[in-house]
Amino acid sequence: MNLHLHYICNMKYSELKQSLKNHKLRITDCRMDVLEYFQQQKKALSFRDLEYKFQEYDRVTLYRTLHSFEENGLLHKIPGDSGSAVYGLCNDCGVEAHHHNHMHFKCDTCGTTECIDVPVEIPTISLPKNYKMTDMDVIVNGICNHCNSN
Amino acid sequence: MNLHLHYICNMKYSELKQSLKNHKLRITDCRMDVLEYFQQQKKALSFRDLEYKFQEYDRVTLYRTLHSFEENGLLHKIPGDSGSAVYGLCNDCGVEAHHHNHMHFKCDTCGTTECIDVPVEIPTISLPKNYKMTDMDVIVNGICNHCNSN
DNA sequence: ATGTAATCTGCAATGAATTTGCATTTACAT
DNA sequence: ATGTAAATGCAAATTCATTGCAGATTACAT
């Protein structure tokens, strides 16, 4: 039984390692621990969450871990309410469409963010069982009107 | 001609004033100037933009102006990349649906953010002429699975 | 017009979040 | 095993945002 658990545990460990390698990241204790935690939690985590969980690592190291993960495509940043962004593991999410509140366009070239007026209803995003939507932020990145015509 | 311009200008001024009144905000120089600037720019502005433009006002006043505008529904906050949110004038935007990249659900009750996997294609958002989308952030707020079943 | 109460502004100080520089340690390709 | 490039920890510096308070300004009723 213990053997079994250990076996599973080792598997996970090697998977984590492989995951780091796949993203061209060196294997370090901090990165392994943080990645494992993301895997276990299955939800987006904030810097605070990590800081609390991993007091054995320096704040700066955790910041840099998040940055390296983001840079190498292991994590993506989710824009947060008030400047305190949270991070979630990248995986393929299929989505539908829906009702909405805001719709913004941010130009990759000039950096301008505009509120886009499109006089059309957005189809309904189908959420999983038991989820209820109150409101929604849609941010589209790309090339704007102006930058595209140059 | 000058008279004409002045007339137009006055109209705008009174409109701005009315807009503030409609949102139950007192008429002050700072608010008038900031609101006017938003009207003119027709795009989302960051705090930095305002700070640069209105050096005659104290930073704190500008922060408070943005907050009061947001609180009274004159502006809405658009979550930004790296904690530096930008603000845009509220107006009715109609939208369609589309292709996607990320889709996140943030629970209003427990605060948890999850990456939602919905195995469905997102319809295509129809952007205005000359806009090209490279990627997209969808953040849905509401009540999650877990909190909803209590 | 004028007085009063409520609120806004500027300033200074505080507090929180994030980044940088540098010396030391660690990972990993040879 | 060993050298090089990269990661870590610590201290300090930056940046970003909020708070308290005194004086100025606004809305409103008289």
mmCIF file of C-alpha atoms (C1' of nucleotides) in Angstrom:
data_model
loop_
_atom_site.group_PDB
_atom_site.id
_atom_site.type_symbol
_atom_site.label_atom_id
_atom_site.label_comp_id
_atom_site.label_asym_id
_atom_site.label_seq_id
_atom_site.Cartn_x
_atom_site.Cartn_y
_atom_site.Cartn_z
ATOM 1 C CA MET A 1 0.000 0.000 0.000
ATOM 2 C CA ASN A 2 2.718 2.413 0.972
ATOM 3 C CA LEU A 3 4.645 1.110 -1.933
ATOM 4 C CA HIS A 4 1.742 1.854 -4.158
ATOM 5 C CA LEU A 5 1.441 5.438 -2.954
ATOM 6 C CA HIS A 6 5.106 5.902 -3.344
ATOM 7 C CA TYR A 7 4.946 4.635 -6.846
ATOM 8 C CA ILE A 8 2.200 7.055 -7.747
ATOM 9 C CA CYS A 9 4.098 9.827 -6.083
ATOM 10 C CA ASN A 10 7.201 9.081 -8.090
ATOM 11 C CA MET A 11 5.232 9.069 -11.252
ATOM 12 C CA LYS A 12 3.923 12.492 -10.482
ATOM 13 C CA TYR A 13 7.383 13.685 -9.693
ATOM 14 C CA SER A 14 8.772 12.523 -12.993
ATOM 15 C CA GLU A 15 5.835 14.046 -14.800
ATOM 16 C CA LEU A 16 6.430 17.370 -13.134
ATOM 17 C CA LYS A 17 10.068 17.185 -14.048
ATOM 18 C CA GLN A 18 9.209 16.395 -17.611
ATOM 19 C CA SER A 19 6.794 19.268 -17.698
ATOM 20 C CA LEU A 20 9.511 21.684 -16.628
ATOM 21 C CA LYS A 21 11.886 20.233 -19.163
ATOM 22 C CA ASN A 22 9.327 20.507 -21.906
ATOM 23 C CA HIS A 23 9.135 24.182 -21.192
ATOM 24 C CA LYS A 24 12.886 24.575 -21.148
ATOM 25 C CA LEU A 25 13.049 25.323 -17.459
ATOM 26 C CA ARG A 26 15.720 24.041 -15.131
ATOM 27 C CA ILE A 27 14.656 21.646 -12.417
ATOM 28 C CA THR A 28 14.815 23.318 -9.030
ATOM 29 C CA ASP A 29 13.134 22.627 -5.717
ATOM 30 C CA CYS A 30 11.130 25.785 -5.857
ATOM 31 C CA ARG A 31 9.856 25.190 -9.357
ATOM 32 C CA MET A 32 8.965 21.592 -8.636
ATOM 33 C CA ASP A 33 7.078 22.514 -5.493
ATOM 34 C CA VAL A 34 5.237 25.395 -7.073
ATOM 35 C CA LEU A 35 4.284 23.438 -10.158
ATOM 36 C CA GLU A 36 3.111 20.529 -8.045
ATOM 37 C CA TYR A 37 0.979 22.872 -5.986
ATOM 38 C CA PHE A 38 -0.668 24.276 -9.074
ATOM 39 C CA GLN A 39 -1.358 20.751 -10.277
ATOM 40 C CA GLN A 40 -2.894 19.769 -6.971
ATOM 41 C CA GLN A 41 -4.979 22.872 -6.464
ATOM 42 C CA LYS A 42 -6.546 22.837 -9.905
ATOM 43 C CA LYS A 43 -7.406 26.493 -9.609
ATOM 44 C CA ALA A 44 -5.797 29.836 -10.194
ATOM 45 C CA LEU A 45 -3.435 30.993 -7.480
ATOM 46 C CA SER A 46 -2.296 34.430 -6.533
ATOM 47 C CA PHE A 47 1.151 35.432 -5.516
ATOM 48 C CA ARG A 48 -0.149 35.722 -1.976
ATOM 49 C CA ASP A 49 -1.307 32.136 -2.063
ATOM 50 C CA LEU A 50 2.162 30.994 -2.961
ATOM 51 C CA GLU A 51 3.851 33.269 -0.496
ATOM 52 C CA TYR A 52 1.717 31.818 2.263
ATOM 53 C CA LYS A 53 2.190 28.233 1.170
ATOM 54 C CA PHE A 54 5.912 28.422 0.547
ATOM 55 C CA GLN A 55 7.389 30.441 3.347
ATOM 56 C CA GLU A 56 10.609 28.503 2.962
ATOM 57 C CA TYR A 57 11.297 30.293 -0.302
ATOM 58 C CA ASP A 58 12.119 33.933 -0.668
ATOM 59 C CA ARG A 59 9.404 36.185 -2.012
ATOM 60 C CA VAL A 60 11.650 37.217 -4.817
ATOM 61 C CA THR A 61 12.221 33.629 -5.823
ATOM 62 C CA LEU A 62 8.502 33.028 -5.989
ATOM 63 C CA TYR A 63 8.011 36.115 -8.116
ATOM 64 C CA ARG A 64 10.719 34.916 -10.423
ATOM 65 C CA THR A 65 9.282 31.442 -10.521
ATOM 66 C CA LEU A 66 5.936 32.782 -11.617
ATOM 67 C CA HIS A 67 7.565 34.986 -14.210
ATOM 68 C CA SER A 68 9.636 32.182 -15.646
ATOM 69 C CA PHE A 69 6.598 29.920 -15.773
ATOM 70 C CA GLU A 70 4.645 32.593 -17.537
ATOM 71 C CA GLU A 71 7.445 33.391 -19.927
ATOM 72 C CA ASN A 72 7.889 29.764 -20.859
ATOM 73 C CA GLY A 73 4.233 29.100 -21.334
ATOM 74 C CA LEU A 74 3.617 26.972 -18.287
ATOM 75 C CA LEU A 75 1.254 29.468 -16.741
ATOM 76 C CA HIS A 76 -0.804 32.304 -18.111
ATOM 77 C CA LYS A 77 -1.674 35.427 -16.296
ATOM 78 C CA ILE A 78 -5.313 36.218 -15.636
ATOM 79 C CA PRO A 79 -5.970 39.918 -15.292
ATOM 80 C CA GLY A 80 -7.295 40.571 -11.795
ATOM 81 C CA ASP A 81 -9.732 43.073 -10.345
ATOM 82 C CA SER A 82 -7.389 45.461 -8.749
ATOM 83 C CA GLY A 83 -3.976 44.929 -10.069
ATOM 84 C CA SER A 84 -3.411 41.755 -8.110
ATOM 85 C CA ALA A 85 -3.360 39.241 -10.894
ATOM 86 C CA VAL A 86 -3.828 35.571 -10.316
ATOM 87 C CA TYR A 87 -2.229 32.761 -12.294
ATOM 88 C CA GLY A 88 -3.671 29.559 -13.681
ATOM 89 C CA LEU A 89 -2.189 26.487 -15.306
ATOM 90 C CA CYS A 90 -2.412 26.638 -19.080
ATOM 91 C CA ASN A 91 -4.605 23.991 -20.563
ATOM 92 C CA ASP A 92 -6.932 23.838 -23.477
ATOM 93 C CA CYS A 93 -10.294 25.200 -22.605
ATOM 94 C CA GLY A 94 -13.088 24.991 -25.105
ATOM 95 C CA VAL A 95 -15.747 27.633 -24.709
ATOM 96 C CA GLU A 96 -19.020 28.794 -26.078
ATOM 97 C CA ALA A 97 -20.462 32.246 -26.194
ATOM 98 C CA HIS A 98 -23.036 34.250 -24.347
ATOM 99 C CA HIS A 99 -24.611 37.202 -22.710
ATOM 100 C CA HIS A 100 -22.118 39.853 -21.790
ATOM 101 C CA ASN A 101 -21.208 43.031 -20.044
ATOM 102 C CA HIS A 102 -18.093 44.642 -21.408
ATOM 103 C CA MET A 103 -16.072 44.023 -24.500
ATOM 104 C CA HIS A 104 -12.683 45.595 -24.911
ATOM 105 C CA PHE A 105 -10.094 45.564 -27.591
ATOM 106 C CA LYS A 106 -6.461 46.010 -26.781
ATOM 107 C CA CYS A 107 -4.073 46.657 -29.628
ATOM 108 C CA ASP A 108 -0.828 44.711 -29.462
ATOM 109 C CA THR A 109 0.921 47.371 -31.521
ATOM 110 C CA CYS A 110 -0.083 50.711 -30.064
ATOM 111 C CA GLY A 111 -1.291 49.468 -26.709
ATOM 112 C CA THR A 112 -4.567 51.336 -26.918
ATOM 113 C CA THR A 113 -7.588 49.809 -25.281
ATOM 114 C CA GLU A 114 -10.963 50.649 -26.725
ATOM 115 C CA CYS A 115 -14.475 49.738 -25.846
ATOM 116 C CA ILE A 116 -15.841 48.060 -28.925
ATOM 117 C CA ASP A 117 -19.392 48.787 -29.962
ATOM 118 C CA VAL A 118 -20.794 45.925 -31.902
ATOM 119 C CA PRO A 119 -24.568 46.101 -32.063
ATOM 120 C CA VAL A 120 -25.002 42.353 -31.774
ATOM 121 C CA GLU A 121 -25.995 40.054 -28.985
ATOM 122 C CA ILE A 122 -23.372 37.720 -27.698
ATOM 123 C CA PRO A 123 -24.518 34.107 -27.619
ATOM 124 C CA THR A 124 -24.710 32.411 -24.294
ATOM 125 C CA ILE A 125 -21.595 30.888 -22.836
ATOM 126 C CA SER A 126 -22.478 27.472 -21.560
ATOM 127 C CA LEU A 127 -21.077 27.118 -18.099
ATOM 128 C CA PRO A 128 -20.683 23.792 -16.339
ATOM 129 C CA LYS A 129 -23.369 22.427 -14.051
ATOM 130 C CA ASN A 130 -24.207 24.660 -11.122
ATOM 131 C CA TYR A 131 -22.264 27.689 -12.243
ATOM 132 C CA LYS A 132 -24.127 30.947 -12.413
ATOM 133 C CA MET A 133 -22.846 33.994 -14.242
ATOM 134 C CA THR A 134 -23.454 37.487 -12.943
ATOM 135 C CA ASP A 135 -21.161 39.401 -15.203
ATOM 136 C CA MET A 136 -18.348 39.061 -17.646
ATOM 137 C CA ASP A 137 -15.231 40.721 -18.960
ATOM 138 C CA VAL A 138 -14.087 40.099 -22.487
ATOM 139 C CA ILE A 139 -10.731 41.419 -23.538
ATOM 140 C CA VAL A 140 -9.735 40.881 -27.123
ATOM 141 C CA ASN A 141 -6.127 41.411 -28.104
ATOM 142 C CA GLY A 142 -5.032 42.059 -31.649
ATOM 143 C CA ILE A 143 -4.324 44.765 -34.164
ATOM 144 C CA CYS A 144 -6.576 47.767 -34.225
ATOM 145 C CA ASN A 145 -8.161 49.649 -36.986
ATOM 146 C CA HIS A 146 -5.509 52.278 -37.127
ATOM 147 C CA CYS A 147 -2.390 50.147 -36.812
ATOM 148 C CA ASN A 148 -3.726 47.698 -39.344
ATOM 149 C CA SER A 149 -3.929 50.295 -42.099
ATOM 150 C CA ASN A 150 -0.220 51.115 -42.074
ATOM 151 C CA MET B 1 -16.833 81.787 -36.150
ATOM 152 C CA ASN B 2 -15.371 82.212 -32.715
ATOM 153 C CA LEU B 3 -18.848 82.650 -31.471
ATOM 154 C CA HIS B 4 -19.821 79.416 -33.095
ATOM 155 C CA LEU B 5 -16.953 77.519 -31.548
ATOM 156 C CA HIS B 6 -17.740 79.037 -28.236
ATOM 157 C CA TYR B 7 -21.284 77.981 -28.558
ATOM 158 C CA ILE B 8 -20.306 74.407 -29.313
ATOM 159 C CA CYS B 9 -17.870 74.495 -26.475
ATOM 160 C CA ASN B 10 -20.518 75.657 -24.080
ATOM 161 C CA MET B 11 -22.797 72.946 -25.191
ATOM 162 C CA LYS B 12 -20.192 70.387 -24.471
ATOM 163 C CA TYR B 13 -19.513 71.944 -21.134
ATOM 164 C CA SER B 14 -23.137 71.793 -20.129
ATOM 165 C CA GLU B 15 -23.371 68.243 -21.318
ATOM 166 C CA LEU B 16 -20.412 67.251 -19.240
ATOM 167 C CA LYS B 17 -21.930 68.971 -16.274
ATOM 168 C CA GLN B 18 -25.184 67.199 -16.815
ATOM 169 C CA SER B 19 -23.392 63.908 -17.105
ATOM 170 C CA LEU B 20 -21.783 64.424 -13.723
ATOM 171 C CA LYS B 21 -25.088 65.450 -12.226
ATOM 172 C CA ASN B 22 -26.817 62.429 -13.672
ATOM 173 C CA HIS B 23 -24.357 60.286 -11.834
ATOM 174 C CA LYS B 24 -24.789 62.210 -8.601
ATOM 175 C CA LEU B 25 -21.318 63.655 -8.657
ATOM 176 C CA ARG B 26 -20.468 67.177 -7.631
ATOM 177 C CA ILE B 27 -19.159 69.488 -10.286
ATOM 178 C CA THR B 28 -15.487 70.193 -9.766
ATOM 179 C CA ASP B 29 -12.714 71.343 -12.063
ATOM 180 C CA CYS B 30 -10.883 68.078 -11.857
ATOM 181 C CA ARG B 31 -13.927 65.981 -12.625
ATOM 182 C CA MET B 32 -14.940 68.182 -15.525
ATOM 183 C CA ASP B 33 -11.464 68.082 -17.028
ATOM 184 C CA VAL B 34 -11.047 64.371 -16.592
ATOM 185 C CA LEU B 35 -14.464 63.559 -17.970
ATOM 186 C CA GLU B 36 -13.905 65.832 -20.926
ATOM 187 C CA TYR B 37 -10.610 64.139 -21.628
ATOM 188 C CA PHE B 38 -12.238 60.735 -21.638
ATOM 189 C CA GLN B 39 -14.869 62.028 -24.012
ATOM 190 C CA GLN B 40 -12.279 63.455 -26.357
ATOM 191 C CA GLN B 41 -9.921 60.508 -26.340
ATOM 192 C CA LYS B 42 -12.578 57.923 -27.012
ATOM 193 C CA LYS B 43 -10.369 55.206 -25.662
ATOM 194 C CA ALA B 44 -9.485 53.636 -22.360
ATOM 195 C CA LEU B 45 -7.035 55.589 -20.248
ATOM 196 C CA SER B 46 -4.739 54.478 -17.515
ATOM 197 C CA PHE B 47 -4.015 56.304 -14.336
ATOM 198 C CA ARG B 48 -0.604 57.126 -15.799
ATOM 199 C CA ASP B 49 -2.249 58.772 -18.781
ATOM 200 C CA LEU B 50 -4.218 61.029 -16.498
ATOM 201 C CA GLU B 51 -1.308 61.744 -14.236
ATOM 202 C CA TYR B 52 0.712 62.854 -17.233
ATOM 203 C CA LYS B 53 -2.073 64.909 -18.753
ATOM 204 C CA PHE B 54 -3.186 66.616 -15.572
ATOM 205 C CA GLN B 55 -0.082 67.524 -13.680
ATOM 206 C CA GLU B 56 -1.956 70.439 -12.183
ATOM 207 C CA TYR B 57 -3.952 68.032 -10.040
ATOM 208 C CA ASP B 58 -2.632 65.971 -7.225
ATOM 209 C CA ARG B 59 -2.161 62.283 -7.876
ATOM 210 C CA VAL B 60 -4.447 61.476 -5.002
ATOM 211 C CA THR B 61 -7.176 63.618 -6.456
ATOM 212 C CA LEU B 62 -6.923 61.806 -9.741
ATOM 213 C CA TYR B 63 -7.137 58.459 -8.006
ATOM 214 C CA ARG B 64 -10.187 59.644 -6.159
ATOM 215 C CA THR B 65 -11.699 61.012 -9.305
ATOM 216 C CA LEU B 66 -11.359 57.678 -11.020
ATOM 217 C CA HIS B 67 -12.785 55.888 -8.028
ATOM 218 C CA SER B 68 -15.747 58.166 -7.758
ATOM 219 C CA PHE B 69 -16.413 57.818 -11.462
ATOM 220 C CA GLU B 70 -16.227 54.088 -11.205
ATOM 221 C CA GLU B 71 -18.379 53.968 -8.134
ATOM 222 C CA ASN B 72 -21.046 56.105 -9.697
ATOM 223 C CA GLY B 73 -21.119 54.212 -12.938
ATOM 224 C CA LEU B 74 -19.454 56.751 -15.138
ATOM 225 C CA LEU B 75 -16.472 54.560 -15.842
ATOM 226 C CA HIS B 76 -15.829 50.864 -15.614
ATOM 227 C CA LYS B 77 -12.567 49.240 -14.825
ATOM 228 C CA ILE B 78 -10.944 47.003 -17.392
ATOM 229 C CA PRO B 79 -8.600 44.466 -15.878
ATOM 230 C CA GLY B 80 -5.119 45.094 -17.219
ATOM 231 C CA ASP B 81 -2.163 42.876 -18.031
ATOM 232 C CA SER B 82 0.096 43.601 -15.168
ATOM 233 C CA GLY B 83 -1.857 45.123 -12.404
ATOM 234 C CA SER B 84 -2.101 48.513 -14.055
ATOM 235 C CA ALA B 85 -5.754 48.612 -14.914
ATOM 236 C CA VAL B 86 -7.078 50.961 -17.553
ATOM 237 C CA TYR B 87 -10.464 52.673 -17.487
ATOM 238 C CA GLY B 88 -12.985 53.246 -20.247
ATOM 239 C CA LEU B 89 -16.153 55.252 -20.548
ATOM 240 C CA CYS B 90 -19.249 53.178 -19.997
ATOM 241 C CA ASN B 91 -21.437 52.859 -22.997
ATOM 242 C CA ASP B 92 -23.565 50.133 -24.385
ATOM 243 C CA CYS B 93 -21.523 47.726 -26.378
ATOM 244 C CA GLY B 94 -23.225 44.958 -28.249
ATOM 245 C CA VAL B 95 -21.072 41.956 -28.988
ATOM 246 C CA GLU B 96 -21.027 38.656 -30.772
ATOM 247 C CA ALA B 97 -19.027 35.572 -30.016
ATOM 248 C CA HIS B 98 -15.990 33.821 -31.317
ATOM 249 C CA HIS B 99 -12.759 31.905 -31.291
ATOM 250 C CA HIS B 100 -10.964 32.091 -28.005
ATOM 251 C CA ASN B 101 -7.941 31.495 -25.877
ATOM 252 C CA HIS B 102 -8.657 31.610 -22.204
ATOM 253 C CA MET B 103 -11.823 31.415 -20.227
ATOM 254 C CA HIS B 104 -11.823 31.970 -16.526
ATOM 255 C CA PHE B 105 -14.464 31.868 -13.911
ATOM 256 C CA LYS B 106 -14.171 33.914 -10.767
ATOM 257 C CA CYS B 107 -16.552 33.183 -7.947
ATOM 258 C CA ASP B 108 -18.032 36.249 -6.272
ATOM 259 C CA THR B 109 -18.546 34.290 -3.069
ATOM 260 C CA CYS B 110 -15.365 32.372 -2.419
ATOM 261 C CA GLY B 111 -13.083 34.387 -4.663
ATOM 262 C CA THR B 112 -11.656 31.353 -6.396
ATOM 263 C CA THR B 113 -10.669 31.665 -10.013
ATOM 264 C CA GLU B 114 -10.788 28.559 -12.151
ATOM 265 C CA CYS B 115 -9.977 27.814 -15.714
ATOM 266 C CA ILE B 116 -13.166 26.477 -17.173
ATOM 267 C CA ASP B 117 -13.020 23.627 -19.621
ATOM 268 C CA VAL B 118 -15.963 23.633 -21.904
ATOM 269 C CA PRO B 119 -15.429 21.301 -24.838
ATOM 270 C CA VAL B 120 -17.168 23.587 -27.275
ATOM 271 C CA GLU B 121 -15.950 26.001 -29.882
ATOM 272 C CA ILE B 122 -16.586 29.634 -29.218
ATOM 273 C CA PRO B 123 -18.367 31.388 -32.068
ATOM 274 C CA THR B 124 -16.532 34.137 -33.830
ATOM 275 C CA ILE B 125 -16.712 37.620 -32.426
ATOM 276 C CA SER B 126 -17.371 39.999 -35.251
ATOM 277 C CA LEU B 127 -14.962 42.855 -34.875
ATOM 278 C CA PRO B 128 -15.338 46.164 -36.688
ATOM 279 C CA LYS B 129 -13.676 46.758 -40.041
ATOM 280 C CA ASN B 130 -9.907 46.370 -40.011
ATOM 281 C CA TYR B 131 -9.588 44.897 -36.556
ATOM 282 C CA LYS B 132 -7.712 41.634 -36.263
ATOM 283 C CA MET B 133 -7.850 39.425 -33.244
ATOM 284 C CA THR B 134 -4.845 37.468 -32.073
ATOM 285 C CA ASP B 135 -6.108 36.314 -28.738
ATOM 286 C CA MET B 136 -8.715 36.834 -26.126
ATOM 287 C CA ASP B 137 -9.322 36.853 -22.418
ATOM 288 C CA VAL B 138 -12.723 35.986 -21.065
ATOM 289 C CA ILE B 139 -13.368 36.429 -17.395
ATOM 290 C CA VAL B 140 -16.739 35.361 -16.118
ATOM 291 C CA ASN B 141 -17.832 36.393 -12.680
ATOM 292 C CA GLY B 142 -20.555 34.621 -10.789
ATOM 293 C CA ILE B 143 -21.244 31.823 -8.335
ATOM 294 C CA CYS B 144 -19.270 28.648 -8.662
ATOM 295 C CA ASN B 145 -20.248 25.072 -8.494
ATOM 296 C CA HIS B 146 -19.357 24.662 -4.886
ATOM 297 C CA CYS B 147 -20.800 27.854 -3.458
ATOM 298 C CA ASN B 148 -23.990 27.385 -5.388
ATOM 299 C CA SER B 149 -24.816 24.087 -3.735
ATOM 300 C CA ASN B 150 -24.930 25.485 -0.197
ATOM 301 C "C1'" DA C 1 -26.963 86.752 -1.893
ATOM 302 C "C1'" DT C 2 -25.439 84.161 2.166
ATOM 303 C "C1'" DG C 3 -24.645 80.575 5.668
ATOM 304 C "C1'" DT C 4 -24.188 75.875 6.655
ATOM 305 C "C1'" DA C 5 -23.254 71.166 6.074
ATOM 306 C "C1'" DA C 6 -21.290 67.967 3.196
ATOM 307 C "C1'" DT C 7 -17.707 66.810 0.297
ATOM 308 C "C1'" DC C 8 -13.494 67.633 -2.378
ATOM 309 C "C1'" DT C 9 -8.648 68.805 -2.711
ATOM 310 C "C1'" DG C 10 -3.689 68.910 -1.668
ATOM 311 C "C1'" DC C 11 -0.110 67.598 1.157
ATOM 312 C "C1'" DA C 12 2.450 64.455 3.859
ATOM 313 C "C1'" DA C 13 2.944 60.186 5.444
ATOM 314 C "C1'" DT C 14 2.047 55.395 5.341
ATOM 315 C "C1'" DG C 15 1.536 50.910 3.563
ATOM 316 C "C1'" DA C 16 1.664 47.273 0.127
ATOM 317 C "C1'" DA C 17 3.429 45.133 -4.071
ATOM 318 C "C1'" DT C 18 7.056 44.339 -7.088
ATOM 319 C "C1'" DT C 19 11.707 44.867 -9.003
ATOM 320 C "C1'" DT C 20 16.838 45.297 -9.033
ATOM 321 C "C1'" DG C 21 21.762 44.407 -7.825
ATOM 322 C "C1'" DC C 22 24.882 41.463 -6.193
ATOM 323 C "C1'" DA C 23 27.238 37.632 -3.913
ATOM 324 C "C1'" DT C 24 26.581 32.784 -3.438
ATOM 325 C "C1'" DT C 25 24.891 28.405 -4.766
ATOM 326 C "C1'" DT C 26 23.017 25.086 -7.993
ATOM 327 C "C1'" DA C 27 21.878 22.673 -12.432
ATOM 328 C "C1'" DC C 28 23.430 20.401 -16.226
ATOM 329 C "C1'" DA C 29 26.155 19.764 -20.642
ATOM 330 C "C1'" DT C 30 30.674 18.477 -21.758
ATOM 331 C "C1'" DA D 1 34.510 15.891 -12.458
ATOM 332 C "C1'" DT D 2 34.300 20.556 -14.009
ATOM 333 C "C1'" DG D 3 33.061 25.127 -16.058
ATOM 334 C "C1'" DT D 4 29.445 28.050 -17.396
ATOM 335 C "C1'" DA D 5 25.059 29.793 -17.311
ATOM 336 C "C1'" DA D 6 21.231 30.273 -14.537
ATOM 337 C "C1'" DA D 7 18.692 30.334 -9.978
ATOM 338 C "C1'" DT D 8 18.505 31.752 -5.202
ATOM 339 C "C1'" DG D 9 18.467 34.748 -1.019
ATOM 340 C "C1'" DC D 10 19.062 39.013 1.043
ATOM 341 C "C1'" DA D 11 18.942 43.975 1.225
ATOM 342 C "C1'" DA D 12 17.612 47.942 -0.840
ATOM 343 C "C1'" DA D 13 15.171 50.594 -4.083
ATOM 344 C "C1'" DT D 14 11.005 51.535 -6.880
ATOM 345 C "C1'" DT D 15 6.542 51.805 -7.909
ATOM 346 C "C1'" DC D 16 1.732 51.953 -6.845
ATOM 347 C "C1'" DA D 17 -2.161 53.009 -4.054
ATOM 348 C "C1'" DT D 18 -4.434 54.452 0.229
ATOM 349 C "C1'" DT D 19 -5.283 57.215 4.582
ATOM 350 C "C1'" DG D 20 -5.756 61.240 7.736
ATOM 351 C "C1'" DC D 21 -6.300 65.743 8.185
ATOM 352 C "C1'" DA D 22 -6.703 70.879 7.454
ATOM 353 C "C1'" DG D 23 -8.293 74.104 4.431
ATOM 354 C "C1'" DA D 24 -11.041 75.115 0.254
ATOM 355 C "C1'" DT D 25 -15.054 74.392 -2.497
ATOM 356 C "C1'" DT D 26 -19.741 72.804 -3.666
ATOM 357 C "C1'" DA D 27 -24.721 72.157 -3.152
ATOM 358 C "C1'" DC D 28 -28.588 73.727 -1.218
ATOM 359 C "C1'" DA D 29 -31.931 76.030 1.706
ATOM 360 C "C1'" DT D 30 -33.057 80.316 3.478
#
